[in-house]
Each structure stands twice: as structure tokens, then as C-alpha cells.
């Protein structure tokens, strides 16, 4: 039996943060020991919390486009692992001029991340999405734009990415080099790893 299966079962049964999650506990991960690409994201959003399917939203559509793959490939757990920094929807900001979702709960990474990553022996490429994942995986506290602009420093094992949310359309417009330079390389590397 895979050593990862008991861990996945424990993750799905986890209630560590229950008292802090106004929308309830629903860990959303996609894991298999043979996966070749790891998506290290932030935390599920409201729609993903409701469906229980990772990146089942507009962000997922854009991320699949960035990777050059379809939904069938994306949701093949033997190829693609999805391990956000927080496994459950953290809720959203209310008032005070802030918008968007709250930060991922820290308990997930502290409790589960190293144990799970140690079982993913076939990962060739990690997509490191957003500031929390970048701080953890890249070991540097740069802002997202600086991290993404320095993507070649981490290539080809890791690639820092902005969050693919439609909320980042302005960022995309201000940083055309991302689509012109980084994305063609990313699509090519994903195709190579997955044998397209």
C-alpha cells in the first residue's frame, strides 16, 4: 500500500482549524505518489470549497491555459499533484477596505506539508503560486512580481507564478513579459514532462 494513502485520509479527516473556519472544514487536495508536477497554491476559494474540486473556477481555467493542458490531464492525480498552503477555504475579508480571501491557515503547512512532500518522489516541476507558497518553497521573501520576474533563478525545478485569478488582470496587463517569455517555456516544459 502507498505510504501516501494514510496521510491523505488523515488530511481529509483533519479538523485542526475548525473553530477558525466560518464556512466549515473541507480539505481540498489532489495527491498521488507518481505525480510529476506539483501545484503549490494558496488555499481553496469559496467555489472550490463548495465543489470540493481544486481549481474548479476561473483561476483554474487560466492556470490550465498557462500550462497548456486540458481538464482531463489537470485532474489526473497520477500526473498532477495539487497541494495548497492551506487545505480549507479560509473565508474572505469583511469591510475595512480589504477584498479577497483571508490568508491560508498556517496549521496546514506546519502539520502536513513536509510529510506529504517527502512522499512525492517523482515531482519534476513545482508551480509555486502566490506569496505564501513562494515564501515557503523559494525561501525568499520577495514580493510576487519580483519572484516571478526572477523565475529563471529557480528553473526548471520550480517556477514562481502570480495567482491566476481574474483579479490579477491588471497585473497581467502591466507585465506583458510574463505571457511573452515565461508562459511559452512553462507550456513546453509541462508538455515534455507529461510526454505530449
GROMACS .gro file of N, CA, C and O in nm, residues 22-23 42-46 89-104 131-132 163 165-168:
model
  120
   22UNK      N    1  -1.525   2.981   0.930
   22UNK     CA    2  -1.669   3.010   0.938
   22UNK      C    3  -1.751   2.931   0.838
   22UNK      O    4  -1.871   2.911   0.857
   23UNK      N    5  -1.688   2.883   0.732
   23UNK     CA    6  -1.760   2.806   0.630
   23UNK      C    7  -1.744   2.655   0.650
   23UNK      O    8  -1.788   2.576   0.567
   42UNK      N    9  -0.231   2.863  -0.285
   42UNK     CA   10  -0.259   2.935  -0.162
   42UNK      C   11  -0.356   2.857  -0.074
   42UNK      O   12  -0.318   2.797   0.025
   43UNK      N   13  -0.484   2.861  -0.110
   43UNK     CA   14  -0.590   2.792  -0.036
   43UNK      C   15  -0.714   2.791  -0.126
   43UNK      O   16  -0.726   2.876  -0.215
   44UNK      N   17  -0.804   2.696  -0.107
   44UNK     CA   18  -0.925   2.694  -0.190
   44UNK      C   19  -1.007   2.822  -0.171
   44UNK      O   20  -1.010   2.878  -0.062
   45UNK      N   21  -1.070   2.865  -0.278
   45UNK     CA   22  -1.165   2.976  -0.269
   45UNK      C   23  -1.304   2.925  -0.238
   45UNK      O   24  -1.326   2.804  -0.219
   46UNK      N   25  -1.400   3.016  -0.235
   46UNK     CA   26  -1.537   2.978  -0.198
   46UNK      C   27  -1.596   2.874  -0.292
   46UNK      O   28  -1.656   2.775  -0.250
   89UNK      N   29  -1.093   2.645   0.273
   89UNK     CA   30  -1.126   2.785   0.244
   89UNK      C   31  -1.117   2.867   0.373
   89UNK      O   32  -1.188   2.840   0.469
   90UNK      N   33  -1.030   2.968   0.375
   90UNK     CA   34  -1.011   3.045   0.499
   90UNK      C   35  -1.117   3.151   0.525
   90UNK      O   36  -1.118   3.213   0.631
   91UNK      N   37  -1.204   3.175   0.428
   91UNK     CA   38  -1.301   3.284   0.440
   91UNK      C   39  -1.249   3.408   0.370
   91UNK      O   40  -1.139   3.408   0.314
   92UNK      N   41  -1.329   3.514   0.371
   92UNK     CA   42  -1.288   3.635   0.300
   92UNK      C   43  -1.285   3.754   0.394
   92UNK      O   44  -1.343   3.752   0.502
   93UNK      N   45  -1.214   3.858   0.349
   93UNK     CA   46  -1.208   3.983   0.425
   93UNK      C   47  -1.347   4.046   0.431
   93UNK      O   48  -1.421   4.039   0.333
   94UNK      N   49  -1.377   4.108   0.541
   94UNK     CA   50  -1.506   4.175   0.554
   94UNK      C   51  -1.480   4.320   0.595
   94UNK      O   52  -1.426   4.345   0.701
   95UNK      N   53  -1.517   4.411   0.506
   95UNK     CA   54  -1.504   4.552   0.540
   95UNK      C   55  -1.360   4.601   0.545
   95UNK      O   56  -1.269   4.538   0.494
   96UNK      N   57  -1.338   4.714   0.605
   96UNK     CA   58  -1.207   4.777   0.624
   96UNK      C   59  -1.134   4.799   0.492
   96UNK      O   60  -1.012   4.805   0.488
   97UNK      N   61  -1.207   4.803   0.381
   97UNK     CA   62  -1.146   4.833   0.252
   97UNK      C   63  -1.071   4.717   0.189
   97UNK      O   64  -1.023   4.729   0.077
   98UNK      N   65  -1.059   4.606   0.259
   98UNK     CA   66  -0.987   4.493   0.202
   98UNK      C   67  -1.083   4.406   0.123
   98UNK      O   68  -1.201   4.399   0.151
   99UNK      N   69  -1.027   4.338   0.025
   99UNK     CA   70  -1.109   4.245  -0.054
   99UNK      C   71  -1.030   4.117  -0.074
   99UNK      O   72  -0.912   4.110  -0.044
  100UNK      N   73  -1.097   4.016  -0.125
  100UNK     CA   74  -1.030   3.888  -0.148
  100UNK      C   75  -1.038   3.798  -0.026
  100UNK      O   76  -1.098   3.831   0.076
  101UNK      N   77  -0.975   3.681  -0.040
  101UNK     CA   78  -0.979   3.581   0.067
  101UNK      C   79  -0.874   3.608   0.174
  101UNK      O   80  -0.772   3.672   0.148
  102UNK      N   81  -0.899   3.555   0.292
  102UNK     CA   82  -0.802   3.562   0.400
  102UNK      C   83  -0.680   3.476   0.366
  102UNK      O   84  -0.686   3.391   0.277
  103UNK      N   85  -0.573   3.497   0.439
  103UNK     CA   86  -0.451   3.417   0.419
  103UNK      C   87  -0.477   3.271   0.454
  103UNK      O   88  -0.563   3.241   0.538
  104UNK      N   89  -0.403   3.178   0.391
  104UNK     CA   90  -0.417   3.037   0.428
  104UNK      C   91  -0.384   3.019   0.576
  104UNK      O   92  -0.296   3.086   0.630
  131UNK      N   93   0.217   3.454  -0.292
  131UNK     CA   94   0.319   3.493  -0.194
  131UNK      C   95   0.343   3.390  -0.084
  131UNK      O   96   0.456   3.370  -0.040
  132UNK      N   97   0.239   3.323  -0.036
  132UNK     CA   98   0.257   3.230   0.075
  132UNK      C   99   0.333   3.105   0.031
  132UNK      O  100   0.424   3.060   0.100
  163UNK      N  101  -0.096   3.457  -0.883
  163UNK     CA  102  -0.220   3.380  -0.875
  163UNK      C  103  -0.295   3.399  -1.007
  163UNK      O  104  -0.302   3.509  -1.060
  165UNK      N  105  -0.596   3.420  -1.073
  165UNK     CA  106  -0.728   3.478  -1.055
  165UNK      C  107  -0.753   3.591  -1.156
  165UNK      O  108  -0.662   3.667  -1.189
  166UNK      N  109  -0.878   3.605  -1.202
  166UNK     CA  110  -0.913   3.720  -1.286
  166UNK      C  111  -0.884   3.853  -1.215
  166UNK      O  112  -0.869   3.956  -1.281
  167UNK      N  113  -0.874   3.850  -1.081
  167UNK     CA  114  -0.839   3.972  -1.008
  167UNK      C  115  -0.700   4.023  -1.046
  167UNK      O  116  -0.666   4.138  -1.019
  168UNK      N  117  -0.620   3.937  -1.109
  168UNK     CA  118  -0.485   3.977  -1.148
  168UNK      C  119  -0.475   4.021  -1.294
  168UNK      O  120  -0.365   4.028  -1.349
   0.00000   0.00000   0.00000
